[in-house]
XYZ file of C-alpha atoms in Angstrom:
561
model
C -22.947 18.138 -1.250
C -19.877 18.225 -2.972
C -16.820 18.053 -1.138
C -12.899 16.782 -2.131
C -12.267 12.703 -1.963
C -10.367 13.933 1.026
C -13.322 15.061 2.996
C -15.101 12.419 1.354
C -13.334 9.473 3.430
C -13.326 12.028 6.708
C -17.516 12.000 6.740
C -17.530 7.965 5.327
C -16.072 7.494 8.716
C -17.603 9.319 11.119
C -20.590 8.035 9.441
C -19.027 4.452 9.785
C -18.181 4.787 13.104
C -14.632 5.096 13.174
C -13.698 7.046 16.239
C -9.942 6.207 16.574
C -7.188 6.696 14.049
C -3.224 5.667 14.423
C -0.723 7.146 11.450
C 1.548 9.476 10.203
C 1.259 11.612 7.565
C 3.237 12.498 4.400
C 3.020 13.553 0.754
C 0.684 11.454 -0.798
C -1.721 11.650 1.867
C -1.856 14.642 2.747
C -4.604 15.967 1.282
C -6.768 13.408 3.517
C -4.278 14.708 6.451
C -5.676 18.378 5.673
C -9.669 17.651 5.631
C -9.119 14.718 8.873
C -8.426 18.897 10.665
C -11.636 19.664 10.768
C -12.636 16.483 12.449
C -10.289 15.721 15.629
C -13.877 16.750 17.505
C -15.168 13.301 15.731
C -12.368 11.277 15.037
C -9.140 10.968 17.732
C -6.468 10.531 15.829
C -3.231 9.567 17.379
C 0.455 9.974 16.147
C 2.897 7.151 16.345
C 6.734 7.376 16.141
C 6.895 4.148 13.336
C 3.716 3.180 10.305
C 4.605 -0.429 12.172
C 3.047 1.182 15.612
C -0.257 2.481 14.055
C -1.883 -1.488 12.463
C 0.080 -3.407 15.866
C -1.944 -0.130 17.646
C -5.047 -0.697 15.151
C -5.080 -4.746 15.929
C -5.417 -4.108 19.728
C -8.089 -1.834 19.390
C -9.649 -4.162 17.288
C -9.161 -7.328 19.350
C -10.976 -5.148 22.513
C -13.943 -3.382 20.403
C -14.766 -6.049 17.756
C -14.398 -3.678 15.065
C -12.137 -2.795 12.233
C -9.112 -0.668 13.460
C -8.081 1.683 11.283
C -4.551 2.668 10.960
C -3.102 5.315 7.935
C 0.643 6.373 6.624
C 1.715 7.999 3.033
C 2.725 6.090 0.029
C 6.114 3.737 -0.838
C 7.676 3.562 2.792
C 4.638 4.831 4.970
C 3.232 1.639 3.090
C 5.410 -0.843 3.119
C 5.917 -0.108 7.236
C 2.439 -1.858 7.235
C 2.858 -3.957 5.696
C 4.203 -6.948 8.836
C 1.049 -5.436 10.824
C -1.712 -6.161 8.249
C 0.141 -9.606 7.983
C 0.114 -10.010 11.193
C -3.770 -8.903 10.785
C -5.235 -12.344 8.278
C -3.016 -14.379 10.230
C -4.915 -13.423 13.528
C -8.527 -12.485 11.856
C -8.558 -9.126 12.979
C -10.632 -6.415 11.435
C -8.328 -4.001 10.919
C -9.142 -0.710 7.872
C -5.371 -0.132 6.096
C -5.647 3.077 4.623
C -2.729 4.999 2.317
C -2.111 7.621 0.013
C -0.620 6.902 -3.351
C 0.661 9.091 -6.096
C -1.085 10.963 -8.473
C -3.028 8.894 -11.284
C -0.894 9.512 -14.003
C 2.092 9.395 -12.045
C 1.412 5.272 -11.216
C 4.124 3.365 -12.863
C 6.940 5.918 -13.169
C 8.626 5.206 -10.422
C 7.676 8.761 -9.210
C 8.726 9.605 -5.686
C 7.533 7.600 -2.752
C 5.294 5.198 -5.225
C 5.057 1.409 -4.107
C 2.831 -1.040 -5.357
C 0.780 -1.499 -1.882
C -1.951 -3.476 -3.716
C 1.186 -5.989 -5.747
C 2.802 -5.938 -2.100
C -0.183 -7.026 0.522
C -2.675 -8.823 -2.327
C -1.725 -12.228 -0.728
C -2.130 -10.757 3.546
C -5.819 -8.908 3.024
C -9.291 -10.138 2.694
C -9.294 -7.603 0.029
C -7.763 -4.117 -1.148
C -8.639 -1.875 -3.847
C -6.939 1.648 -4.980
C -9.211 4.440 -5.426
C -8.268 6.707 -8.716
C -11.213 9.012 -8.523
C -13.411 10.750 -5.601
C -16.629 9.067 -6.086
C -15.463 5.642 -6.050
C -13.773 6.181 -2.300
C -17.553 5.921 -0.294
C -18.331 3.077 -1.631
C -14.988 1.560 -1.557
C -14.060 2.511 1.903
C -18.174 1.366 3.420
C -17.239 -2.535 0.902
C -13.915 -2.826 2.388
C -15.016 -2.027 6.377
C -17.771 -5.057 5.669
C -15.255 -6.954 4.341
C -13.048 -7.185 7.100
C -16.058 -7.568 9.350
C -18.081 -10.338 7.822
C -17.181 -14.201 8.154
C -13.982 -14.757 9.553
C -12.352 -11.111 10.157
C -9.369 -9.280 8.481
C -7.255 -6.945 6.943
C -8.772 -4.595 4.037
C -6.195 -1.721 2.418
C -8.175 1.247 0.385
C -4.693 3.163 -1.796
C -5.940 6.774 -2.823
C -4.055 8.103 -5.184
C -3.695 12.257 -4.787
C -6.168 13.540 -8.227
C -8.699 10.940 -5.904
C -8.415 13.395 -3.109
C -8.504 16.714 -4.443
C -11.488 15.472 -6.421
C -14.615 16.863 -5.521
C -17.655 14.482 -6.027
C -20.778 14.568 -4.896
C -21.350 12.788 -1.209
C -24.114 10.341 0.004
C -22.970 7.310 2.379
C -23.218 4.510 0.465
C -26.193 1.756 2.210
C -26.868 -0.132 -0.738
C -22.570 -0.925 -1.269
C -23.255 -5.409 -2.799
C -19.913 -7.930 -2.517
C -20.226 -10.170 -5.507
C -19.364 -13.338 -4.201
C -18.953 -12.446 -0.486
C -21.992 -14.216 1.204
C -20.463 -15.796 4.495
C -23.063 -18.336 6.090
C -23.260 -18.267 9.945
C -25.647 -20.194 10.631
C -25.273 -24.378 10.810
C -26.599 -26.894 8.704
C -29.178 -28.867 10.683
C -28.385 -32.344 9.919
C -24.297 -31.679 10.455
C -25.492 -30.207 13.706
C -27.775 -33.973 14.224
C -24.848 -35.477 12.804
C -22.649 -34.094 15.690
C -24.706 -34.108 18.650
C -25.106 -38.357 18.304
C -21.120 -38.251 17.626
C -20.866 -36.632 21.242
C -23.882 -38.460 23.373
C -22.104 -41.598 22.531
C -18.475 -40.510 23.266
C -17.073 -41.948 26.756
C -13.710 -39.095 25.605
C -14.680 -35.997 24.429
C -12.623 -33.606 25.195
C -12.946 -29.573 23.621
C -10.782 -27.719 21.858
C -11.610 -24.171 21.509
C -9.654 -20.791 19.234
C -9.870 -16.866 18.643
C -12.954 -17.762 16.642
C -14.758 -18.381 20.485
C -14.455 -14.712 21.049
C -14.913 -13.689 17.833
C -17.964 -14.579 18.050
C -18.536 -13.127 21.377
C -19.720 -16.793 22.009
C -18.277 -17.045 25.647
C -21.095 -17.502 27.660
C -22.254 -20.442 24.719
C -19.296 -21.755 24.760
C -19.415 -22.650 29.185
C -23.122 -23.637 28.292
C -22.200 -26.209 26.333
C -19.912 -26.969 28.070
C -21.986 -27.696 31.563
C -24.198 -29.447 29.762
C -22.202 -32.317 28.329
C -19.379 -31.841 30.727
C -16.599 -32.096 28.000
C -13.716 -31.620 29.433
C -12.288 -27.790 27.765
C -9.250 -26.910 26.355
C -8.668 -23.622 24.397
C -5.583 -22.440 21.807
C -2.841 -19.396 22.560
C -5.598 -17.602 21.270
C -8.410 -18.735 22.982
C -7.000 -17.869 26.196
C -9.034 -15.664 28.914
C -12.567 -17.374 26.618
C -13.429 -19.684 29.313
C -13.101 -18.865 32.921
C -9.331 -20.200 33.823
C -11.448 -21.251 37.613
C -13.889 -23.736 36.105
C -13.507 -27.047 36.877
C -14.079 -27.726 33.132
C -11.041 -26.283 32.143
C -8.236 -28.138 31.141
C -4.945 -25.040 30.255
C -3.993 -24.788 26.721
C -2.935 -27.211 24.018
C 0.043 -26.555 21.629
C 3.896 -25.854 21.645
C 4.090 -25.088 25.449
C 1.015 -25.952 26.615
C -0.487 -27.854 29.136
C 0.904 -31.412 29.309
C -2.327 -33.056 29.708
C -4.445 -31.400 27.483
C -1.364 -32.291 25.248
C -1.238 -36.166 26.310
C -4.961 -36.635 26.049
C -5.653 -34.957 22.912
C -4.388 -38.308 21.596
C -6.361 -40.207 24.062
C -9.560 -39.026 22.925
C -12.256 -40.950 21.059
C -14.132 -37.807 19.622
C -12.213 -34.662 20.003
C -14.387 -31.153 19.298
C -12.432 -28.579 17.481
C -14.621 -24.998 17.719
C -12.744 -21.178 16.176
C -9.248 -22.501 15.945
C -7.424 -23.981 12.331
C -5.498 -26.966 13.599
C -2.036 -25.073 13.056
C 0.935 -27.481 13.577
C 1.534 -25.031 16.636
C -1.552 -27.097 17.895
C -1.026 -30.418 16.460
C 2.607 -30.892 16.217
C 3.121 -33.714 13.890
C 0.067 -34.087 12.172
C 0.180 -38.413 11.112
C 0.098 -38.176 14.864
C -2.052 -36.059 15.699
C -6.183 -37.278 17.225
C -6.321 -40.622 15.050
C -8.149 -42.781 17.023
C -10.652 -39.610 17.667
C -13.523 -38.489 15.462
C -13.279 -34.561 15.269
C -15.739 -31.639 14.552
C -14.981 -29.450 13.352
C -16.508 -26.121 13.935
C -15.162 -22.616 11.614
C -17.304 -19.869 9.830
C -14.172 -20.267 7.190
C -15.313 -22.993 5.207
C -11.326 -23.662 3.822
C -10.001 -24.505 7.231
C -12.422 -27.582 7.924
C -10.189 -30.814 6.485
C -7.303 -28.489 5.833
C -5.100 -29.706 7.542
C -6.950 -32.511 10.395
C -9.761 -34.755 8.165
C -13.117 -34.166 10.446
C -16.028 -36.508 10.417
C -18.527 -34.073 10.805
C -17.398 -30.816 9.770
C -20.039 -27.209 10.017
C -19.598 -24.434 8.375
C -20.547 -21.636 10.784
C -20.488 -18.973 13.099
C -19.963 -20.420 16.769
C -22.411 -18.219 18.479
C -24.653 -20.204 15.935
C -23.337 -23.462 16.203
C -22.726 -23.883 20.077
C -26.461 -22.468 20.813
C -27.754 -25.197 17.832
C -25.155 -28.138 19.231
C -26.616 -27.010 22.697
C -30.022 -28.176 22.511
C -29.274 -31.188 20.413
C -26.717 -32.657 23.496
C -28.332 -34.940 26.262
C -26.728 -34.226 30.100
C -23.530 -35.295 31.539
C -20.777 -36.333 33.203
C -17.626 -37.792 32.437
C -15.885 -37.475 36.257
C -13.061 -40.581 35.760
C -12.217 -38.596 32.170
C -11.702 -35.767 33.950
C -9.515 -37.163 37.374
C -6.690 -38.684 34.278
C -6.741 -34.700 33.582
C -5.671 -33.178 37.214
C -3.758 -36.798 37.935
C -1.414 -35.406 34.562
C -2.318 -31.995 35.844
C -0.815 -32.990 39.343
C 2.508 -34.708 38.147
C 3.270 -30.046 35.649
C 2.647 -28.952 39.536
C 4.943 -30.528 41.028
C 7.428 -30.792 38.445
C 6.942 -26.998 36.701
C 4.777 -24.874 38.516
C 5.564 -24.753 41.868
C 9.697 -25.183 41.147
C 8.967 -21.446 39.246
C 6.084 -19.768 41.484
C 7.909 -21.018 44.351
C 11.776 -21.324 43.361
C 13.585 -21.901 46.213
C 17.179 -20.299 44.980
C 17.261 -16.828 44.613
C 17.048 -16.821 40.523
C 14.280 -13.984 40.074
C 11.926 -16.252 37.353
C 9.667 -15.056 34.227
C 6.488 -17.617 35.426
C 6.472 -15.935 39.541
C 6.433 -12.472 38.091
C 3.159 -13.404 36.007
C 1.968 -15.202 38.845
C 1.455 -12.175 41.630
C 0.168 -10.021 38.531
C -2.115 -12.435 38.336
C -2.414 -12.295 41.917
C -2.507 -8.467 41.787
C -5.181 -8.267 39.007
C -7.118 -10.524 39.576
C -7.112 -11.937 36.136
C -9.215 -8.962 34.858
C -6.410 -7.368 33.492
C -6.131 -7.223 30.111
C -2.548 -8.603 29.261
C -0.830 -7.715 25.829
C 2.222 -9.986 25.148
C 5.177 -9.497 23.377
C 6.628 -12.341 21.280
C 8.992 -14.902 22.829
C 9.784 -16.699 26.024
C 8.157 -14.005 28.533
C 4.730 -14.851 26.009
C 4.445 -18.470 26.993
C 5.784 -17.666 30.370
C 2.266 -14.277 30.557
C -0.203 -17.428 28.694
C 0.746 -19.922 31.145
C 1.372 -17.977 34.899
C -1.831 -15.418 34.378
C -5.063 -16.687 35.639
C -7.378 -15.276 33.115
C -11.584 -14.119 34.700
C -12.262 -12.135 31.664
C -12.469 -12.320 28.401
C -11.585 -10.716 25.950
C -8.374 -9.595 27.904
C -5.311 -11.807 26.010
C -4.046 -10.312 22.797
C -1.071 -11.530 21.524
C 0.479 -11.878 18.242
C 0.137 -15.780 17.200
C 0.589 -16.802 13.339
C 2.394 -14.597 12.580
C 4.721 -14.093 15.943
C 5.294 -10.976 15.501
C 8.032 -9.334 17.478
C 7.319 -5.620 18.210
C 3.891 -6.373 18.758
C 3.161 -5.885 22.473
C 3.447 -2.269 23.186
C 2.111 -0.970 20.301
C -0.449 -3.230 20.287
C -1.500 -2.315 24.681
C -1.520 1.139 23.320
C -4.578 0.581 20.761
C -6.935 -1.562 23.560
C -5.814 0.477 26.338
C -7.494 3.016 24.073
C -10.974 1.241 23.323
C -11.123 0.360 26.670
C -9.885 3.410 28.349
C -11.566 1.603 32.018
C -10.063 -1.904 31.782
C -5.966 -2.455 33.538
C -3.843 -2.845 30.053
C -0.134 -4.083 30.729
C 1.914 -5.067 28.092
C 4.891 -7.757 28.882
C 7.803 -7.738 27.010
C 10.807 -8.718 26.684
C 13.943 -7.394 26.563
C 14.935 -8.293 22.379
C 10.978 -7.505 20.553
C 10.609 -4.510 23.455
C 13.468 -2.554 20.984
C 11.757 -3.047 18.344
C 8.860 -0.800 18.897
C 9.712 0.740 22.617
C 9.491 4.791 20.296
C 5.783 3.611 20.868
C 6.521 5.184 24.256
C 6.398 8.419 23.403
C 3.414 8.075 22.111
C 1.583 7.093 24.646
C 3.677 9.447 26.629
C 2.177 12.103 24.546
C -1.265 11.574 24.093
C -1.264 10.007 28.126
C -2.297 6.367 27.685
C -1.422 4.594 30.850
C -0.852 1.559 29.191
C 1.926 -0.548 31.738
C 4.804 -1.959 30.894
C 6.519 -4.907 32.014
C 10.326 -5.962 30.723
C 10.953 -9.524 31.519
C 14.675 -8.734 31.180
C 16.876 -11.974 30.826
C 19.936 -9.804 28.636
C 19.191 -13.117 25.787
C 16.842 -13.629 22.713
C 15.103 -16.074 25.011
C 13.597 -18.084 22.694
C 16.127 -18.634 20.358
C 18.514 -19.102 22.928
C 15.989 -21.888 24.213
C 16.090 -24.087 21.115
C 20.463 -23.503 20.667
C 20.247 -24.649 24.184
C 17.952 -27.637 23.764
C 18.544 -28.706 20.294
C 21.949 -27.275 18.921
C 24.813 -28.572 22.005
C 24.733 -24.818 23.551
C 25.922 -22.795 20.429
C 24.749 -19.375 21.428
C 25.025 -17.763 17.865
C 23.648 -14.045 18.044
C 21.111 -14.405 21.152
C 23.048 -12.408 23.421
C 22.165 -9.156 23.807
C 23.683 -5.831 24.798
C 20.883 -3.530 26.373
C 20.689 -0.009 26.897
C 19.971 1.082 30.010
C 15.567 0.405 30.025
C 14.967 3.142 32.953
C 17.014 5.818 31.313
C 14.796 5.442 28.196
C 12.119 5.046 29.948
C 12.109 8.263 31.249
C 13.115 10.017 27.996
C 9.489 9.077 27.621
C 8.622 11.351 30.187
C 7.600 7.182 31.713
C 8.133 6.944 34.777
C 10.500 4.150 35.991
C 11.633 1.547 37.928
C 14.294 -1.745 37.397
C 13.979 -4.696 40.546
C 16.990 -6.957 40.221
C 15.974 -8.842 43.125
C 13.098 -11.106 44.562
C 11.771 -8.336 47.619
C 11.395 -5.677 44.640
C 8.751 -7.755 42.829
C 5.573 -6.719 45.142
C 6.614 -3.366 45.593
C 6.968 -2.520 42.029
C 4.213 -4.433 41.463
C 2.229 -2.125 43.235
C 3.389 1.328 42.837
C 2.561 0.070 38.001
C -0.631 -0.244 38.974
C -1.676 1.840 41.324
C -0.032 4.389 38.479
C -2.474 6.911 37.070
C -0.565 7.024 34.195
C 1.931 5.133 31.821
C 4.583 3.146 33.772
C 7.738 1.290 33.194
C 8.860 -1.649 35.346
C 12.205 -3.609 33.809
C 12.719 -6.764 35.989
C 15.408 -8.806 35.544
C 15.422 -12.210 35.668
C 17.184 -16.006 35.084
C 19.213 -15.487 32.238
C 18.505 -19.289 31.403
C 14.569 -19.438 32.207
C 12.916 -22.516 30.350
C 9.306 -22.443 29.489
C 8.375 -26.043 30.231
C 6.302 -28.148 29.221
C 7.847 -28.197 25.385
C 6.792 -30.408 22.213
C 9.871 -30.226 20.662
C 10.008 -29.271 16.790
C 8.828 -32.513 14.220
C 7.227 -34.459 17.469
C 4.048 -35.449 18.017
C 1.772 -33.550 20.875
C 1.922 -36.931 23.774
C 5.424 -36.632 23.309
C 5.326 -33.677 25.191
C 8.374 -32.685 27.494
C 8.357 -31.627 31.709
C 11.683 -30.481 31.552
């Protein structure tokens, strides 16, 4: 069957099971959009208001489904507007298939209208990218890109298609035998390494397990629980591991990192065996590396061999898929309890409860705190909603005070820390999981970076709930300026628009809460709404997020105030 390259692309996407594209048309991708016109019964296209929104929405979609989210843009500025989302996906191991149009092959290198070297730009921030210059290459390139995005450690792939390749005709058949030279991810753990790890675990007196996003990617949450219950080991997670372990489970100790829990950070530096699963030992988790867990023998499990021994030396490095490794490790270990060790976590946890958690969730003054808003939201949703924060203080507050009960319930920008991520990512998550409550929690600063996507959720009737915690500051930067720059508040006091009028101009019902008495009713109305809904809560201007590990400090130097 002879078809144009543009139609071959559509056929390939359908054959791969792609049902949603987030995109924005333009000249160099117009033949593809013309072909898409005939496939709207098979593929839903969501017209975003900015290409960055397309990339973040595709990330949100991928984080829920586990399969590549697809975003599409034209050449030049359309393609470069995808770059932030692509870089974000690379940092956070999110499978993404970015498709861009390109000028005619004959014009490449001539500085043609809207010509940009998107292959050169995205080489450092993609697992793989490829420029299609002939229609005959297209189907195989897309299938190859899809597989690379998915297999091993997930990540973004970009396919750039010249305009002539979109117009040319080719014989279409779905490629079923695509070879990817040099790409053979190891998913099964080495049995000898598993045995060595099991021996360390069986002898440990103060073992501690920290897991990350890799456990959620591997769909290994049940295997993690089974391992923890047999081993009796206390469990914590990284920011991206949130929702991977039930917050009410007796072995769950909280999360680690710069704004994580007090006990988990302090006792990392007292563990004799530290098990890291599907996490990178990045700087936000380790603090000062030369003082990180030097007393512990480290077992590190990750599907990406490049992460092993990169930051923290591993006594037992294991390259494997988290699910396979946990199954093997659970079989190899003995059943144990560590009640005295766990009691130490409880003791330090109580200090945090008394000094930080209670005062912020049950404040005695009349100042509304972000923490109490999230605490009430968690109670009202029973910890079952998908929480999609933007980046900043509210992100850390959401991570700290929302009590997650279901996996894949926390979708956030971690490695890149991209302000503006929240709203479009929530949109993508809701499209992927229409049956789940999806709530974007944003600060007044980050919300304005992609607030135009309110029009997208309105036009497409995507019932995302948006909760803006407004302290009229760029709060995280202000906190650092307060603590470490002698309150020199340099360009963080932000003048905001009327958010309610803004939301209503996008045809989204909206309301503003200015005191504690109005919080419950506003949240109830938001959660009861059948379509999108917007709530702004005006919060204490100088609320800080504690605990906190100061930059350059060791993790056990974490501050409670």
